[in-house]
Amino acid sequence: MRGEIEDADPPVVGLIGMFIDSYRCVLAADAADAPDLPIVTFDFAPETAGYMRQGRIKATHVQRQYYEGYLGPYIVYGIKSIGLDALKEILAPQLIEGGQFDLGVDVVPWEKVDAYNDFLDEVGAEQ
């Protein structure tokens, strides 16, 4: 990516990573001698958290995986206990297109990386 960053016209003004290894945008910015490029990533890999602590990654978007495992059994139990229609009514604020549950994502700014890590510890999530 070094060449693309160096040769871009108009110039690159920031980088966005879309996968767990998007922390590599930091390496690309360094290779292009552009350490001040703002970088936003996806996921919360340990490398991402490390670069966030250094202020190199400005924010990351994190899947709420801890809810995926936590809510599944409750939704199934709700369907069995009160029925699908009643459960859909309760869950309506989180449903999209009438039936898909939207867990959302967490947006974590670099200065809150440790607080977010503490939150994950509180809910028992493992990264």
Coordinates of N, CA, C and O in Angstrom, one line a residue:
M1 N 0.8 -1.2 0.0 CA 0.0 0.0 0.0 C 0.9 1.3 0.0 O 0.3 2.3 -0.2
R2 N 2.2 1.1 0.3 CA 3.0 2.3 0.4 C 2.9 3.1 -0.9 O 2.7 4.3 -0.8
G3 N 3.1 2.5 -2.1 CA 3.0 3.2 -3.3 C 1.7 3.9 -3.5 O 1.7 5.0 -4.0
E4 N 0.6 3.2 -3.2 CA -0.7 3.8 -3.4 C -0.9 5.1 -2.5 O -1.5 6.1 -2.9
I5 N -0.3 5.0 -1.3 CA -0.4 6.2 -0.4 C 0.5 7.3 -0.9 O 0.0 8.4 -1.0
E6 N 1.7 7.0 -1.3 CA 2.6 8.0 -1.8 C 2.2 8.6 -3.1 O 2.4 9.8 -3.3
D7 N 1.6 7.8 -4.0 CA 1.3 8.3 -5.3 C -0.1 8.8 -5.5 O -0.5 9.2 -6.6
A8 N -0.9 8.7 -4.5 CA -2.4 9.1 -4.6 C -2.6 10.5 -5.1 O -1.9 11.4 -4.6
D9 N -3.5 10.7 -6.0 CA -3.8 12.1 -6.4 C -5.3 12.1 -6.6 O -5.9 11.5 -7.5
P10 N -6.1 12.8 -5.8 CA -5.7 13.6 -4.7 C -5.0 12.8 -3.6 O -5.2 11.6 -3.5
P11 N -4.3 13.5 -2.7 CA -3.5 12.8 -1.6 C -4.5 12.0 -0.7 O -5.6 12.4 -0.4
V12 N -3.9 11.0 -0.1 CA -4.6 10.2 0.9 C -4.8 11.1 2.2 O -3.8 11.7 2.6
V13 N -6.0 11.1 2.7 CA -6.2 11.9 3.9 C -6.5 11.0 5.1 O -6.7 11.5 6.3
G14 N -6.6 9.7 4.9 CA -6.9 8.8 6.0 C -7.0 7.4 5.5 O -7.1 7.2 4.3
L15 N -7.0 6.4 6.4 CA -7.1 5.0 6.0 C -8.2 4.4 6.8 O -8.4 4.7 8.0
I16 N -9.0 3.5 6.2 CA -10.0 2.7 6.8 C -9.7 1.2 6.6 O -9.6 0.8 5.4
G17 N -9.6 0.5 7.7 CA -9.4 -1.0 7.6 C -10.8 -1.7 7.8 O -11.6 -1.3 8.6
M18 N -11.0 -2.8 7.1 CA -12.3 -3.5 7.2 C -12.3 -4.9 7.8 O -13.3 -5.5 7.9
F19 N -11.1 -5.4 8.1 CA -11.1 -6.7 8.6 C -10.2 -6.8 9.9 O -9.7 -5.8 10.3
I20 N -10.1 -7.9 10.5 CA -9.4 -8.1 11.8 C -8.0 -7.6 11.7 O -7.4 -7.1 12.7
D21 N -7.4 -7.7 10.6 CA -6.0 -7.3 10.4 C -5.8 -5.9 9.9 O -4.8 -5.5 9.4
S22 N -6.9 -5.1 10.1 CA -6.8 -3.7 9.6 C -5.8 -2.8 10.4 O -5.5 -1.7 9.9
Y23 N -5.3 -3.3 11.5 CA -4.3 -2.6 12.2 C -3.1 -2.4 11.3 O -2.2 -1.6 11.5
R24 N -3.0 -3.2 10.2 CA -1.9 -3.1 9.3 C -1.8 -1.8 8.5 O -0.8 -1.5 7.9
C25 N -2.9 -1.1 8.6 CA -2.9 0.3 8.0 C -1.8 1.1 8.7 O -1.3 2.0 8.0
V26 N -1.6 0.9 10.0 CA -0.5 1.6 10.6 C 0.8 1.3 10.0 O 1.7 2.2 9.7
L27 N 1.1 0.0 9.6 CA 2.3 -0.3 9.0 C 2.4 0.3 7.6 O 3.5 0.7 7.2
A28 N 1.3 0.4 6.9 CA 1.3 1.0 5.6 C 1.6 2.5 5.7 O 2.4 3.0 4.9
A29 N 1.0 3.2 6.6 CA 1.3 4.6 6.8 C 2.7 4.8 7.2 O 3.4 5.7 6.7
D30 N 3.3 4.0 8.0 CA 4.7 4.1 8.4 C 5.6 3.9 7.1 O 6.6 4.6 6.9
A31 N 5.3 2.8 6.3 CA 6.1 2.5 5.1 C 6.0 3.7 4.2 O 7.0 3.9 3.4
A32 N 4.9 4.4 4.1 CA 4.8 5.6 3.2 C 5.3 6.9 3.9 O 5.1 8.0 3.3
D33 N 5.9 6.8 5.0 CA 6.4 7.9 5.8 C 5.2 8.9 6.0 O 5.4 10.1 5.8
A34 N 4.1 8.4 6.4 CA 2.9 9.2 6.7 C 2.3 8.8 8.0 O 1.1 8.4 8.1
P35 N 3.1 8.9 9.1 CA 2.6 8.4 10.4 C 1.4 9.2 11.0 O 0.8 8.8 11.9
D36 N 1.2 10.4 10.4 CA 0.1 11.2 11.0 C -1.3 11.0 10.3 O -2.3 11.7 10.6
L37 N -1.3 10.1 9.3 CA -2.6 9.8 8.7 C -3.6 9.2 9.7 O -3.3 8.3 10.4
P38 N -4.8 9.8 9.8 CA -5.8 9.2 10.7 C -6.2 7.8 10.2 O -6.4 7.6 9.0
I39 N -6.3 6.9 11.1 CA -6.7 5.5 10.8 C -7.9 5.0 11.6 O -7.9 5.2 12.9
V40 N -8.8 4.4 11.0 CA -10.0 3.9 11.7 C -10.1 2.4 11.2 O -9.9 2.1 10.0
T41 N -10.3 1.5 12.2 CA -10.3 0.1 11.8 C -11.6 -0.6 12.2 O -12.5 0.0 12.7
F42 N -11.5 -1.9 12.0 CA -12.6 -2.8 12.4 C -12.1 -3.9 13.2 O -11.0 -4.5 12.9
D43 N -12.8 -4.3 14.2 CA -12.4 -5.4 15.1 C -11.5 -4.9 16.3 O -11.2 -3.7 16.3
F44 N -11.2 -5.8 17.2 CA -10.5 -5.4 18.4 C -9.4 -6.4 18.7 O -9.2 -6.9 19.8
A45 N -8.6 -6.6 17.6 CA -7.4 -7.5 17.8 C -6.5 -6.9 18.8 O -6.4 -5.7 18.9
P46 N -5.7 -7.7 19.5 CA -4.7 -7.1 20.4 C -3.8 -6.1 19.8 O -3.4 -5.1 20.4
E47 N -3.4 -6.3 18.5 CA -2.5 -5.3 17.8 C -3.3 -4.0 17.6 O -2.7 -2.9 17.8
T48 N -4.6 -4.1 17.3 CA -5.4 -2.9 17.2 C -5.4 -2.1 18.5 O -5.2 -0.9 18.5
A49 N -5.7 -2.8 19.6 CA -5.7 -2.1 20.9 C -4.4 -1.5 21.2 O -4.3 -0.4 21.7
G50 N -3.3 -2.2 20.9 CA -1.9 -1.6 21.1 C -1.7 -0.4 20.4 O -1.2 0.6 20.9
Y51 N -2.1 -0.3 19.1 CA -1.9 0.9 18.3 C -2.9 2.0 18.8 O -2.5 3.2 18.7
M52 N -4.0 1.6 19.3 CA -4.9 2.6 19.8 C -4.3 3.3 21.0 O -4.4 4.5 21.2
R53 N -3.7 2.5 21.9 CA -3.1 3.1 23.1 C -2.0 4.1 22.7 O -1.7 5.0 23.5
Q54 N -1.4 3.9 21.6 CA -0.3 4.8 21.1 C -0.9 6.0 20.3 O -0.2 6.9 20.0
G55 N -2.3 6.0 20.1 CA -2.9 7.0 19.4 C -2.8 6.9 17.9 O -3.2 7.8 17.2
R56 N -2.3 5.8 17.4 CA -2.1 5.6 16.0 C -3.4 5.3 15.3 O -3.6 5.7 14.1
I57 N -4.2 4.5 15.9 CA -5.6 4.2 15.4 C -6.5 5.0 16.2 O -6.6 4.9 17.4
K58 N -7.3 5.8 15.5 CA -8.2 6.8 16.1 C -9.5 6.2 16.7 O -10.0 6.7 17.6
A59 N -9.9 5.1 16.0 CA -11.2 4.4 16.5 C -11.2 3.1 15.8 O -10.6 2.8 14.8
T60 N -12.0 2.2 16.4 CA -12.3 0.9 15.8 C -13.8 0.6 16.0 O -14.4 1.1 16.9
H61 N -14.3 -0.3 15.1 CA -15.7 -0.7 15.2 C -15.6 -2.2 15.6 O -14.9 -3.0 14.9
V62 N -16.4 -2.5 16.6 CA -16.3 -3.9 17.2 C -17.6 -4.6 17.1 O -18.7 -4.0 17.6
Q63 N -17.6 -5.8 16.7 CA -18.8 -6.6 16.7 C -19.2 -6.9 18.2 O -18.3 -7.1 19.0
R64 N -20.4 -7.0 18.4 CA -20.8 -7.4 19.8 C -21.0 -8.9 19.9 O -22.0 -9.4 20.2
Q65 N -19.9 -9.6 19.8 CA -19.9 -11.1 19.8 C -20.3 -11.6 21.2 O -20.9 -12.7 21.2
Y66 N -20.1 -10.9 22.2 CA -20.5 -11.4 23.5 C -22.0 -11.5 23.6 O -22.5 -12.4 24.3
Y67 N -22.7 -10.6 22.9 CA -24.2 -10.7 22.9 C -24.7 -11.8 22.0 O -25.7 -12.4 22.3
E68 N -23.9 -12.2 21.0 CA -24.3 -13.3 20.1 C -24.5 -14.6 20.9 O -25.5 -15.3 20.8
G69 N -23.6 -14.9 21.8 CA -23.7 -16.1 22.6 C -24.6 -15.9 23.7 O -25.3 -16.9 24.1
Y70 N -24.8 -14.8 24.3 CA -25.6 -14.5 25.4 C -27.1 -14.5 25.1 O -27.9 -15.1 25.8
L71 N -27.4 -13.8 24.0 CA -28.8 -13.6 23.7 C -29.5 -14.8 23.1 O -30.7 -14.9 23.2
G72 N -28.8 -15.6 22.3 CA -29.3 -16.7 21.6 C -30.2 -17.6 22.4 O -31.4 -17.8 22.1
P73 N -29.7 -18.1 23.6 CA -30.6 -18.9 24.4 C -31.8 -18.2 25.0 O -32.9 -18.8 25.1
Y74 N -31.7 -16.9 25.3 CA -32.8 -16.2 25.8 C -33.9 -16.0 24.7 O -35.1 -16.0 25.0
I75 N -33.5 -15.8 23.5 CA -34.4 -15.6 22.4 C -35.2 -16.9 22.2 O -36.4 -16.9 22.0
V76 N -34.5 -18.0 22.1 CA -35.1 -19.3 22.0 C -36.1 -19.6 23.1 O -37.2 -20.0 22.9
Y77 N -35.7 -19.3 24.3 CA -36.5 -19.5 25.5 C -37.8 -18.6 25.4 O -38.9 -19.0 25.7
G78 N -37.6 -17.4 24.9 CA -38.7 -16.4 24.8 C -39.7 -17.0 23.7 O -40.9 -16.9 24.0
I79 N -39.2 -17.5 22.6 CA -40.1 -18.0 21.6 C -40.9 -19.2 22.2 O -42.2 -19.3 22.0
K80 N -40.3 -20.1 23.0 CA -41.0 -21.2 23.6 C -42.0 -20.7 24.6 O -43.1 -21.3 24.8
S81 N -41.6 -19.7 25.4 CA -42.4 -19.3 26.5 C -43.6 -18.4 26.2 O -44.7 -18.6 26.7
I82 N -43.4 -17.4 25.3 CA -44.4 -16.5 25.0 C -44.8 -16.4 23.5 O -45.8 -15.7 23.2
G83 N -44.1 -17.2 22.7 CA -44.4 -17.2 21.3 C -43.6 -16.2 20.5 O -43.2 -15.2 21.0
L84 N -43.5 -16.6 19.2 CA -42.7 -15.7 18.3 C -43.2 -14.3 18.2 O -42.5 -13.3 18.2
D85 N -44.5 -14.2 18.0 CA -45.1 -12.8 17.7 C -44.9 -11.9 19.0 O -44.5 -10.8 18.8
A86 N -45.1 -12.5 20.2 CA -45.0 -11.7 21.4 C -43.5 -11.3 21.6 O -43.2 -10.1 21.9
L87 N -42.6 -12.2 21.3 CA -41.2 -11.9 21.4 C -40.8 -10.8 20.4 O -40.0 -9.9 20.7
K88 N -41.2 -11.0 19.2 CA -40.9 -9.9 18.1 C -41.4 -8.6 18.6 O -40.7 -7.6 18.3
E89 N -42.5 -8.5 19.2 CA -43.0 -7.2 19.7 C -42.1 -6.6 20.8 O -41.8 -5.4 20.7
I90 N -41.6 -7.5 21.7 CA -40.7 -7.0 22.7 C -39.3 -6.6 22.1 O -38.8 -5.5 22.4
L91 N -38.9 -7.3 21.1 CA -37.6 -7.0 20.5 C -37.7 -6.0 19.3 O -36.6 -5.7 18.7
A92 N -38.8 -5.5 19.0 CA -39.1 -4.7 17.9 C -38.0 -3.6 17.7 O -37.6 -3.3 16.6
P93 N -37.5 -2.9 18.7 CA -36.5 -1.8 18.5 C -35.2 -2.4 17.9 O -34.5 -1.6 17.3
Q94 N -34.9 -3.6 18.1 CA -33.7 -4.2 17.6 C -33.9 -5.0 16.3 O -32.9 -5.6 15.8
L95 N -35.1 -5.1 15.8 CA -35.3 -5.9 14.6 C -35.3 -5.0 13.4 O -35.8 -3.9 13.4
I96 N -34.7 -5.6 12.3 CA -34.6 -4.9 11.0 C -35.4 -5.8 10.0 O -35.3 -7.1 10.2
E97 N -36.0 -5.2 9.1 CA -36.8 -6.0 8.1 C -37.7 -7.0 8.7 O -37.9 -8.1 8.2
G98 N -38.2 -6.7 9.9 CA -39.3 -7.5 10.5 C -38.9 -8.7 11.2 O -39.7 -9.3 11.9
G99 N -37.6 -9.1 11.1 CA -37.3 -10.4 11.8 C -35.8 -10.6 12.1 O -35.5 -11.6 12.7
Q100 N -35.0 -9.8 11.6 CA -33.5 -10.0 11.8 C -33.1 -9.1 13.1 O -33.4 -7.9 13.1
F101 N -32.5 -9.8 14.0 CA -32.0 -9.1 15.2 C -30.7 -8.3 14.9 O -29.7 -8.9 14.5
D102 N -30.7 -7.0 15.2 CA -29.5 -6.2 15.0 C -28.8 -6.0 16.3 O -29.3 -5.3 17.2
L103 N -27.6 -6.6 16.4 CA -26.8 -6.5 17.6 C -26.1 -5.2 17.6 O -25.6 -4.7 18.7
G104 N -26.0 -4.5 16.5 CA -25.2 -3.3 16.4 C -23.7 -3.5 16.5 O -23.2 -4.6 16.5
V105 N -23.0 -2.4 16.6 CA -21.6 -2.5 16.8 C -21.2 -1.4 17.8 O -21.9 -0.5 18.0
D106 N -20.0 -1.6 18.4 CA -19.5 -0.6 19.3 C -18.4 0.2 18.6 O -17.6 -0.4 17.9
V107 N -18.5 1.5 18.7 CA -17.5 2.3 18.1 C -16.6 2.8 19.3 O -17.1 3.5 20.2
V108 N -15.3 2.4 19.2 CA -14.4 2.7 20.4 C -13.4 3.7 19.9 O -12.5 3.4 19.1
P109 N -13.4 4.9 20.5 CA -12.4 5.9 20.2 C -11.1 5.5 20.9 O -11.1 4.8 22.0
W110 N -9.9 5.9 20.4 CA -8.6 5.5 20.9 C -8.4 5.8 22.4 O -7.9 5.0 23.1
E111 N -9.0 6.9 22.8 CA -8.7 7.3 24.2 C -9.6 6.5 25.2 O -9.4 6.6 26.4
K112 N -10.5 5.7 24.7 CA -11.3 4.8 25.5 C -11.0 3.3 25.4 O -11.8 2.5 25.9
V113 N -9.9 3.0 24.8 CA -9.6 1.6 24.6 C -9.5 0.8 25.9 O -10.0 -0.3 25.9
D114 N -8.9 1.4 26.9 CA -8.8 0.6 28.2 C -10.1 0.5 28.9 O -10.4 -0.6 29.4
A115 N -11.0 1.5 28.8 CA -12.3 1.4 29.4 C -13.1 0.4 28.7 O -13.9 -0.4 29.3
Y116 N -13.0 0.3 27.3 CA -13.7 -0.7 26.6 C -13.2 -2.1 26.9 O -14.0 -3.0 27.1
N117 N -11.9 -2.2 27.1 CA -11.3 -3.5 27.5 C -11.9 -3.9 28.9 O -12.2 -5.1 29.1
D118 N -12.0 -3.0 29.8 CA -12.5 -3.3 31.1 C -14.0 -3.7 31.0 O -14.4 -4.6 31.7
F119 N -14.8 -3.1 30.1 CA -16.1 -3.5 29.9 C -16.2 -4.9 29.4 O -17.0 -5.7 29.9
L120 N -15.4 -5.3 28.4 CA -15.4 -6.6 27.9 C -15.0 -7.6 29.1 O -15.6 -8.7 29.1
D121 N -14.1 -7.3 29.9 CA -13.8 -8.1 31.1 C -15.0 -8.3 32.0 O -15.3 -9.4 32.5
E122 N -15.8 -7.2 32.2 CA -17.0 -7.2 33.1 C -18.0 -8.2 32.5 O -18.7 -8.9 33.3
V123 N -18.2 -8.2 31.2 CA -19.2 -9.1 30.6 C -18.7 -10.5 30.3 O -19.5 -11.3 29.8
G124 N -17.5 -10.7 30.6 CA -16.9 -12.0 30.4 C -16.5 -12.3 29.0 O -16.4 -13.5 28.6
A125 N -16.4 -11.3 28.2 CA -16.0 -11.5 26.8 C -14.5 -11.8 26.6 O -13.7 -11.2 27.4
E126 N -14.2 -12.7 25.7 CA -12.8 -13.0 25.5 C -12.4 -12.5 24.1 O -13.1 -12.7 23.2
Q127 N -11.3 -11.8 24.0 CA -10.8 -11.3 22.7 C -9.8 -12.2 22.2 O -9.0 -12.8 22.9

